[in-house]
Amino acid sequence: MLTQRTKDIVKATAPVLAAHGYDIIKHFYRSLLAAHPELKNVFNMRHQERGQQQEALARAVYAYAANIEDPSTLAALLEGIANKHASLDVRPEQYPIVGEHLLASIKAVLGDAATADIISAWAQAYGNLADILMGRESELRERTVETLGGWVGWREFVVAGKQPESDIITSFVLAPADGGPVVNFEPGQYISVNVPVPRLGLRQIRQYSLSDAPNGRSYRISVKREEGATPEQKGYVSTLLHDEIRIGDTIALAAPHGNFFIDVNATTPVVLISGGVGLTPMISMLNRVLQSPGREIVFVHGARNSGVHAMKDHLRAAAAQHPNFKTFTFYNEPLPQDQAGRDFDYRGLVDIGTIAASVLLPDADYYICGPIPFMRQQHDALIARGIAETRVHYEVFGPDLFAE
Ligand SMILES: Cc1cc2nc3c(=O)[nH]c(=O)nc-3n(C[C@H](O)[C@H](O)[C@H](O)COP(=O)(O)OP(=O)(O)OC[C@H]3O[C@@H](n4cnc5c(N)ncnc54)[C@H](O)[C@@H]3O)c2cc1C
Ligand code: HEM
């Protein structure tokens, strides 16, 4: 338990730390990765190059400090981090290492302003936050390992299928190399892939949403090729999966995690709204919901044009077969051969105002995934039309910088 005095010091100094947050976290990663180079196989080296992960960690620590009187208000944020950590196989013994480097970096950046009292208060606050995360992560690990087909850490999977879904998205069907079952997941959850990246001389971990309903035997992911503007910017893992990984190869996977998923037992309507490769968790949700008869489901999708519109035929066939399923597609840059009414429904960016009567359904839950500006726009459009915040759920394909 933190004393009131400790909480007061943390609250009073949080704005100072926030003002220096970026420098502290930059210093932190530099010293952590110099002292523990093996962690370069765990952290996303692209985030390190571009400073993205720095921001996520700094914001989380600051959000915790600002809410230290009642951390329960951060439940959703902490649940997201714990799931991400569990999927990355972060272990309790790593928390003191991270804590030591974080506190040393606060001291180094703040200099004399960081008095012994301040450092001691932040050490206790870090310990408290670490306990909350470690506790939840250990629950997640136990639950997974106790479930049929579950495992902790990394398990080898064989690429059993590799299927192009559009010019830039390819699906991979992954079955365990040991031939055993795989743990079921909640539609919307992701797995982590852990692969050696020769360009870096390191292993790298990336998350991919599962893109089909659970079947107990294998998983499917659908990966967008991140080409980048220059050869240096070529995505480390996505291009490796596209170019190097073939049927029969093995890759290491963590068990499914994530707090973005539908309640498969509910009967209320589900509205899925995605942009680009953000459709992957939606397809998993859709395929699962269509197994239970009658539940109303709407899928709104935005893509540039038919060239990059993945799983188009699957969606069209599902809509033809299931009267409870409606789909609306927006193309913002249709190709000359793309026909309205056949390939897409509306020209332009996704605008739920155009289809308000079909998406503003009583008791519906809304699931959004796509680029951050896209998600903000859809979220704001729903809230402006009276949808409750608690009904709107979203997934960010990167460090979660959407929540503020
Ligand atoms: C929960 C979750 C689910 C996800 N689900 C999916 C999914 O279903 N399908 C999917 O395809 N992805 C998904 N992702 C994203 C995925 O994890 C990877 O982030 C993605 O594949 C890119 O990884 P990479 O190693 O190829 O690219 P990285 O090497 O990590 O690079 C990231 C991006 O930065 C760009 N870049 C690099 N350098 C620069 C620079 N200097 N300036 C500007 N841009 C630059 C790259 O081109 C690339 O687009 C998900 C992510 C999360 C967190
Ligand atoms: C109290 C301590 C910690 C806090 C507050 C914290 C916070 C965070 C946050 C906010 C993220 C981004 C989550 C997202 O993607 O949305 C993250 C990701 C991550 N965390 Fe932690 N973390 C802590 C401890 C640790 C420890 C001990 C490790 C072990 C090495 C670790 C490893 C990682 C990795 C590898 C990622 C993602 C990789 C990346 O993007 O570089 N974290 N953490």
XYZ file of C-alpha atoms and ligand atoms in Angstrom:
500
model
C 0.000 0.000 0.000
C 1.278 3.478 -0.826
C 1.176 6.049 1.972
C -0.695 9.319 1.403
C 2.640 11.157 1.531
C 4.048 8.952 -1.260
C 0.908 9.525 -3.351
C 1.149 13.277 -2.764
C 4.779 13.379 -3.895
C 3.987 11.322 -6.997
C 0.988 13.529 -7.877
C 2.965 16.739 -7.278
C 5.946 15.603 -9.375
C 3.994 13.856 -12.163
C 3.801 17.038 -14.299
C 7.598 17.490 -13.963
C 8.165 13.906 -15.064
C 5.646 14.320 -17.881
C 7.451 17.440 -19.108
C 10.686 15.403 -19.269
C 8.884 12.135 -20.091
C 10.325 11.708 -23.543
C 13.935 12.338 -22.422
C 13.541 10.041 -19.429
C 12.155 7.180 -21.478
C 14.745 7.685 -24.224
C 17.499 7.540 -21.606
C 15.775 4.533 -20.058
C 15.706 2.468 -23.268
C 19.298 3.394 -24.106
C 20.592 2.274 -20.725
C 18.293 -0.783 -20.491
C 19.245 -2.104 -23.931
C 22.969 -1.372 -23.365
C 22.921 -3.315 -20.075
C 20.641 -6.076 -21.422
C 21.250 -6.399 -25.173
C 19.248 -9.666 -25.157
C 16.128 -7.499 -24.705
C 16.631 -6.184 -28.263
C 15.021 -9.480 -29.268
C 11.969 -8.593 -27.154
C 11.418 -4.883 -27.819
C 10.301 -3.648 -31.229
C 13.477 -2.208 -32.739
C 11.469 -0.117 -35.203
C 9.672 1.559 -32.304
C 13.094 2.246 -30.787
C 14.330 3.768 -34.074
C 11.230 5.935 -34.381
C 10.577 6.716 -30.710
C 7.035 5.298 -30.680
C 7.247 2.853 -27.813
C 8.967 5.516 -25.690
C 5.795 7.558 -25.857
C 3.497 4.641 -24.924
C 5.436 3.729 -21.788
C 5.828 7.377 -20.710
C 2.104 7.980 -21.131
C 1.184 4.859 -19.157
C 3.427 5.803 -16.230
C 2.087 9.352 -16.268
C -1.555 8.171 -16.485
C -0.915 5.937 -13.489
C 0.641 8.814 -11.500
C -2.248 11.125 -12.363
C -4.761 8.485 -11.215
C -2.805 7.177 -8.249
C -5.689 7.807 -5.796
C -7.878 5.426 -7.774
C -5.975 3.303 -10.325
C -9.204 1.358 -11.038
C -10.119 4.155 -13.483
C -7.231 2.840 -15.614
C -8.574 -0.713 -15.708
C -8.994 -0.831 -19.496
C -5.535 0.653 -20.145
C -3.883 -1.778 -17.721
C -5.816 -4.733 -19.135
C -4.527 -3.850 -22.615
C -0.919 -3.590 -21.386
C -1.136 -6.838 -19.375
C -2.481 -8.683 -22.419
C 0.268 -7.236 -24.618
C 2.932 -8.182 -22.045
C 1.525 -11.702 -21.661
C 1.584 -12.100 -25.428
C 5.229 -10.900 -25.475
C 6.115 -13.393 -22.716
C 7.186 -10.616 -20.318
C 8.159 -12.323 -17.027
C 8.009 -11.114 -13.366
C 11.815 -11.299 -13.034
C 12.115 -8.594 -15.716
C 10.164 -5.980 -13.706
C 12.975 -5.125 -11.236
C 15.378 -4.705 -14.181
C 13.021 -2.283 -15.941
C 12.338 -0.501 -12.623
C 16.038 -0.046 -11.869
C 16.741 1.549 -15.260
C 13.604 3.696 -15.131
C 14.488 5.178 -11.733
C 18.125 5.686 -12.716
C 16.919 7.543 -15.828
C 14.591 9.793 -13.779
C 17.602 10.645 -11.606
C 19.897 11.222 -14.569
C 17.467 13.532 -16.415
C 16.106 15.500 -13.444
C 19.512 15.830 -11.744
C 19.437 17.575 -8.329
C 15.680 18.165 -8.621
C 15.195 14.412 -8.045
C 15.598 14.340 -4.252
C 15.854 11.084 -2.304
C 12.188 11.513 -1.246
C 11.044 11.887 -4.823
C 13.005 8.868 -6.055
C 11.751 6.768 -3.163
C 8.117 7.785 -3.865
C 8.471 6.890 -7.552
C 10.167 3.594 -6.703
C 7.145 2.683 -4.574
C 4.720 3.824 -7.269
C 6.565 1.765 -9.900
C 6.471 -1.238 -7.560
C 2.733 -0.805 -7.108
C 2.062 -0.549 -10.839
C 4.362 -3.505 -11.498
C 2.433 -5.586 -8.929
C -0.889 -4.825 -10.650
C 0.524 -5.796 -14.074
C 2.445 -8.876 -12.848
C -0.650 -10.105 -10.984
C -2.867 -9.840 -14.049
C -0.198 -11.279 -16.358
C 0.228 -14.313 -14.137
C -3.579 -14.839 -14.127
C -3.588 -14.674 -17.925
C -0.700 -17.191 -18.138
C -2.392 -19.603 -15.728
C -5.726 -19.399 -17.514
C -4.088 -20.115 -20.876
C -1.960 -23.028 -19.736
C -4.880 -24.652 -17.900
C -7.067 -24.590 -21.038
C -6.972 -27.419 -23.601
C -4.386 -26.601 -26.271
C -2.927 -23.725 -24.214
C 0.759 -22.963 -23.648
C 3.036 -20.372 -22.072
C 5.895 -18.714 -23.946
C 6.709 -19.705 -27.526
C 5.433 -22.739 -29.433
C 6.560 -23.799 -32.913
C 3.906 -23.661 -35.626
C 4.159 -24.940 -39.209
C 2.889 -22.784 -42.071
C 0.146 -25.058 -43.403
C -1.288 -22.549 -45.894
C -0.290 -19.261 -47.530
C -3.030 -17.504 -49.465
C -2.917 -14.052 -51.109
C -6.077 -12.093 -50.177
C -5.300 -8.905 -52.158
C -2.294 -7.248 -53.830
C -0.844 -6.500 -50.367
C -2.485 -8.855 -47.828
C -1.623 -12.561 -47.481
C -3.164 -15.064 -45.078
C -1.108 -17.711 -43.259
C -2.666 -20.834 -41.740
C -0.530 -21.950 -38.805
C -0.760 -25.416 -37.209
C 1.285 -26.591 -34.173
C 4.449 -28.519 -35.126
C 3.725 -30.916 -32.221
C 0.385 -31.889 -33.824
C -1.564 -31.026 -30.650
C -4.715 -28.920 -30.313
C -4.655 -25.115 -30.039
C -6.405 -23.130 -27.341
C -9.608 -21.407 -28.408
C -9.647 -17.621 -28.479
C -12.162 -14.809 -28.318
C -12.852 -13.457 -31.831
C -10.900 -10.189 -32.071
C -7.821 -11.403 -30.167
C -4.288 -11.553 -31.595
C -1.238 -13.809 -31.418
C 2.422 -12.749 -31.352
C 4.829 -14.028 -33.982
C 8.506 -14.311 -32.977
C 10.928 -14.659 -35.913
C 14.637 -14.148 -36.590
C 15.153 -11.044 -38.752
C 18.488 -11.438 -40.631
C 18.558 -7.722 -41.572
C 18.813 -6.892 -37.860
C 20.672 -9.967 -36.620
C 17.953 -10.171 -33.947
C 14.633 -11.853 -33.320
C 11.548 -9.640 -33.486
C 8.030 -10.022 -32.154
C 4.913 -8.649 -33.850
C 1.212 -9.066 -33.091
C -1.311 -10.259 -35.695
C -5.059 -10.451 -35.126
C -6.537 -13.877 -35.733
C -8.531 -13.594 -38.931
C -10.870 -16.589 -38.762
C -13.250 -18.172 -36.245
C -11.631 -20.557 -33.709
C -11.445 -24.218 -34.847
C -9.260 -25.859 -32.148
C -6.626 -27.078 -34.664
C -4.934 -24.075 -36.291
C -4.881 -20.280 -36.449
C -5.112 -17.936 -39.398
C -3.479 -14.513 -39.600
C -3.618 -12.061 -42.531
C -0.617 -9.809 -42.952
C -0.262 -6.590 -44.905
C 3.055 -6.131 -46.660
C 4.565 -2.919 -45.238
C 6.756 -1.892 -48.146
C 7.786 1.588 -46.866
C 9.018 4.467 -49.009
C 12.689 3.341 -49.045
C 14.483 -0.036 -48.682
C 15.422 0.920 -45.084
C 11.766 1.520 -44.228
C 10.651 -1.912 -45.484
C 8.770 -3.564 -42.609
C 11.064 -6.039 -40.827
C 8.563 -8.792 -40.100
C 5.697 -8.341 -42.579
C 7.979 -8.402 -45.646
C 9.872 -11.372 -44.226
C 6.584 -13.262 -43.828
C 5.534 -12.356 -47.371
C 8.887 -12.950 -49.105
C 10.743 -15.602 -47.112
C 8.279 -17.718 -45.161
C 6.903 -20.614 -47.194
C 4.489 -23.486 -46.630
C 6.236 -26.054 -44.396
C 8.424 -23.473 -42.606
C 8.067 -23.067 -38.849
C 7.578 -19.886 -36.814
C 7.198 -19.365 -33.063
C 3.836 -18.155 -31.730
C 2.527 -16.952 -28.376
C -0.984 -18.019 -27.355
C -3.888 -15.657 -28.183
C -4.416 -12.583 -26.002
C -6.090 -9.185 -26.201
C -8.989 -7.259 -24.728
C -10.685 -6.363 -28.013
C -13.236 -9.107 -28.653
C -16.927 -9.749 -28.988
C -19.099 -11.526 -26.461
C -19.988 -14.652 -28.424
C -22.854 -15.462 -26.046
C -24.645 -12.139 -26.497
C -27.539 -11.835 -28.932
C -27.442 -8.043 -29.392
C -26.375 -6.554 -32.776
C -22.704 -6.213 -33.701
C -21.413 -3.444 -35.975
C -17.878 -3.866 -37.330
C -16.138 -0.845 -38.870
C -12.692 -1.268 -40.422
C -10.228 0.492 -42.656
C -7.626 -1.399 -44.757
C -5.912 -4.292 -42.980
C -7.980 -3.406 -39.875
C -10.499 -5.876 -41.276
C -8.625 -8.922 -39.872
C -10.196 -9.080 -36.372
C -13.553 -8.232 -37.972
C -13.454 -11.322 -40.198
C -12.800 -13.490 -37.142
C -15.759 -11.890 -35.330
C -17.973 -12.144 -38.395
C -17.168 -15.801 -39.114
C -17.856 -16.693 -35.491
C -21.116 -14.724 -35.220
C -22.413 -16.311 -38.435
C -22.125 -19.723 -36.733
C -24.924 -18.707 -34.325
C -28.139 -18.161 -36.248
C -30.016 -14.888 -36.233
C -27.690 -12.382 -34.528
C -27.720 -9.139 -36.467
C -24.279 -8.187 -37.824
C -23.181 -5.279 -40.010
C -19.727 -4.888 -41.549
C -18.652 -1.467 -42.799
C -15.306 -1.436 -44.580
C -13.171 1.186 -46.266
C -10.433 0.340 -48.777
C -8.642 2.271 -51.503
C -9.988 0.058 -54.297
C -10.468 -3.586 -55.347
C -6.689 -4.120 -55.669
C -6.227 -3.893 -51.902
C -9.689 -5.060 -50.823
C -9.020 -8.352 -49.028
C -11.548 -11.204 -48.651
C -14.075 -9.482 -50.889
C -15.528 -12.716 -52.310
C -15.849 -14.282 -48.872
C -17.803 -11.262 -47.626
C -20.063 -11.179 -50.632
C -20.830 -14.914 -50.351
C -21.542 -14.582 -46.607
C -23.930 -11.663 -47.213
C -25.778 -13.654 -49.896
C -26.182 -16.644 -47.545
C -27.085 -14.885 -44.286
C -30.062 -12.487 -44.198
C -28.896 -11.280 -40.726
C -25.613 -9.980 -42.236
C -25.249 -6.694 -44.144
C -22.040 -5.290 -45.580
C -21.211 -1.759 -46.806
C -17.997 -1.009 -48.673
C -16.457 2.390 -49.373
C -13.660 2.901 -51.956
C -11.889 6.253 -51.860
C -9.792 5.670 -55.004
C -11.738 3.181 -57.160
C -9.892 1.728 -60.169
C -11.422 2.368 -63.614
C -12.753 -1.217 -63.647
C -14.304 -0.995 -60.134
C -18.088 -0.848 -60.395
C -20.373 0.730 -57.791
C -22.961 -1.859 -56.704
C -20.668 -4.738 -57.663
C -17.216 -4.056 -56.179
C -18.176 -1.326 -53.727
C -21.249 0.510 -52.409
C -20.068 4.083 -51.838
C -17.303 6.252 -53.241
C -15.172 8.120 -50.689
C -14.038 7.539 -47.130
C -16.204 5.590 -44.685
C -19.062 7.847 -43.613
C -21.531 6.202 -41.266
C -23.862 9.194 -41.772
C -24.611 7.781 -45.251
C -25.786 4.476 -43.792
C -27.038 5.701 -40.409
C -30.288 3.689 -40.476
C -28.341 0.445 -40.968
C -25.678 1.018 -38.309
C -27.429 2.908 -35.494
C -29.123 -0.153 -34.031
C -30.609 -0.487 -30.538
C -28.224 -2.195 -28.066
C -25.498 -2.649 -30.694
C -21.800 -2.879 -29.863
C -19.358 -1.195 -32.256
C -15.892 -2.570 -33.030
C -13.473 -0.289 -34.888
C -10.039 -1.094 -36.301
C -7.913 0.807 -38.795
C -5.504 3.742 -38.952
C -5.745 6.024 -35.881
C -7.283 9.043 -37.725
C -9.876 6.646 -39.227
C -10.746 5.271 -35.791
C -11.040 8.716 -34.253
C -13.386 9.785 -37.027
C -15.647 6.720 -36.679
C -15.617 6.938 -32.883
C -16.562 10.643 -32.950
C -19.276 10.046 -35.548
C -20.869 7.354 -33.363
C -20.679 9.414 -30.168
C -22.154 12.433 -31.996
C -25.107 10.239 -32.950
C -25.787 9.287 -29.349
C -23.977 5.943 -29.094
C -22.643 5.379 -25.554
C -18.858 5.382 -25.109
C -19.071 1.953 -23.410
C -20.492 0.461 -26.625
C -17.548 1.571 -28.774
C -14.488 -0.711 -28.773
C -11.298 -0.312 -30.748
C -7.973 -1.980 -31.529
C -4.772 -0.144 -32.460
C -2.264 -2.013 -34.672
C 0.693 -0.532 -32.775
C 1.432 0.888 -29.328
C -1.896 2.157 -28.030
C -1.549 5.929 -28.361
C -5.262 6.361 -29.098
C -6.366 6.456 -25.448
C -5.588 9.757 -23.779
C -2.924 -5.948 -31.617
C -2.304 -5.864 -32.985
C -2.860 -6.560 -34.037
C -2.317 -6.457 -35.310
N -2.895 -7.160 -36.332
C -2.383 -7.062 -37.576
C -2.973 -7.797 -38.668
O -3.957 -8.517 -38.489
N -2.416 -7.675 -39.893
C -1.324 -6.878 -40.119
O -0.852 -6.816 -41.266
N -0.753 -6.186 -39.115
C -1.250 -6.275 -37.857
N -0.645 -5.582 -36.827
C 0.583 -4.804 -37.102
C 1.804 -5.734 -37.019
O 1.986 -6.149 -35.669
C 3.101 -5.043 -37.447
O 3.211 -3.827 -36.768
C 3.158 -4.806 -38.946
O 3.124 -6.055 -39.636
C 4.443 -4.057 -39.325
O 5.542 -4.771 -38.845
P 6.903 -4.800 -39.670
O 7.920 -5.482 -38.816
O 6.696 -5.345 -41.030
O 7.210 -3.266 -39.830
P 8.239 -2.402 -38.957
O 9.620 -2.682 -39.404
O 7.891 -2.579 -37.547
O 7.833 -0.935 -39.420
C 6.558 -0.395 -39.065
C 6.078 0.589 -40.137
O 6.907 1.735 -40.133
C 7.289 2.047 -41.470
N 8.575 2.782 -41.380
C 9.785 2.291 -41.085
N 10.705 3.290 -41.017
C 10.040 4.437 -41.278
C 10.417 5.798 -41.343
N 11.668 6.180 -41.117
N 9.469 6.720 -41.633
C 8.189 6.336 -41.860
N 7.769 5.065 -41.802
C 8.675 4.132 -41.517
C 7.377 0.693 -42.134
O 7.330 0.769 -43.554
C 6.140 0.026 -41.569
O 4.982 0.438 -42.252
C -1.179 -5.664 -35.536
C -0.600 -4.975 -34.470
C -1.150 -5.060 -33.206
C -0.513 -4.311 -32.074
C 5.305 -1.030 -14.613
C 6.024 -1.383 -15.635
C 5.629 -1.317 -17.084
C 4.757 -0.486 -17.716
C 3.908 0.640 -17.124
C 4.760 -0.843 -19.112
C 3.980 -0.223 -20.085
C 3.907 -0.618 -21.391
C 3.046 -0.015 -22.392
C 2.094 1.149 -22.149
C 3.243 -0.673 -23.542
C 2.530 -0.403 -24.871
C 1.306 -1.276 -24.899
C 0.557 -1.234 -26.209
O 1.073 -1.779 -27.191
O -0.522 -0.674 -26.251
C 4.233 -1.693 -23.298
C 4.722 -2.542 -24.264
C 5.812 -3.352 -24.050
N 6.399 -3.650 -22.852
Fe 5.964 -2.837 -21.075
N 5.629 -1.882 -19.307
C 6.181 -2.202 -18.092
C 7.074 -3.220 -17.846
C 7.665 -3.988 -18.806
C 8.653 -4.998 -18.561
C 9.178 -5.425 -17.194
C 9.013 -5.524 -19.761
C 10.022 -6.616 -19.948
C 11.017 -6.585 -20.766
C 8.225 -4.834 -20.787
C 8.277 -5.070 -22.148
C 7.435 -4.505 -23.078
C 7.518 -4.786 -24.498
C 8.540 -5.710 -25.157
C 6.500 -4.047 -25.103
C 6.128 -3.958 -26.593
C 7.232 -3.873 -27.526
C 7.501 -2.552 -28.161
O 6.575 -1.943 -28.708
O 8.679 -2.180 -28.167
N 7.416 -3.926 -20.160
N 4.606 -1.645 -21.987
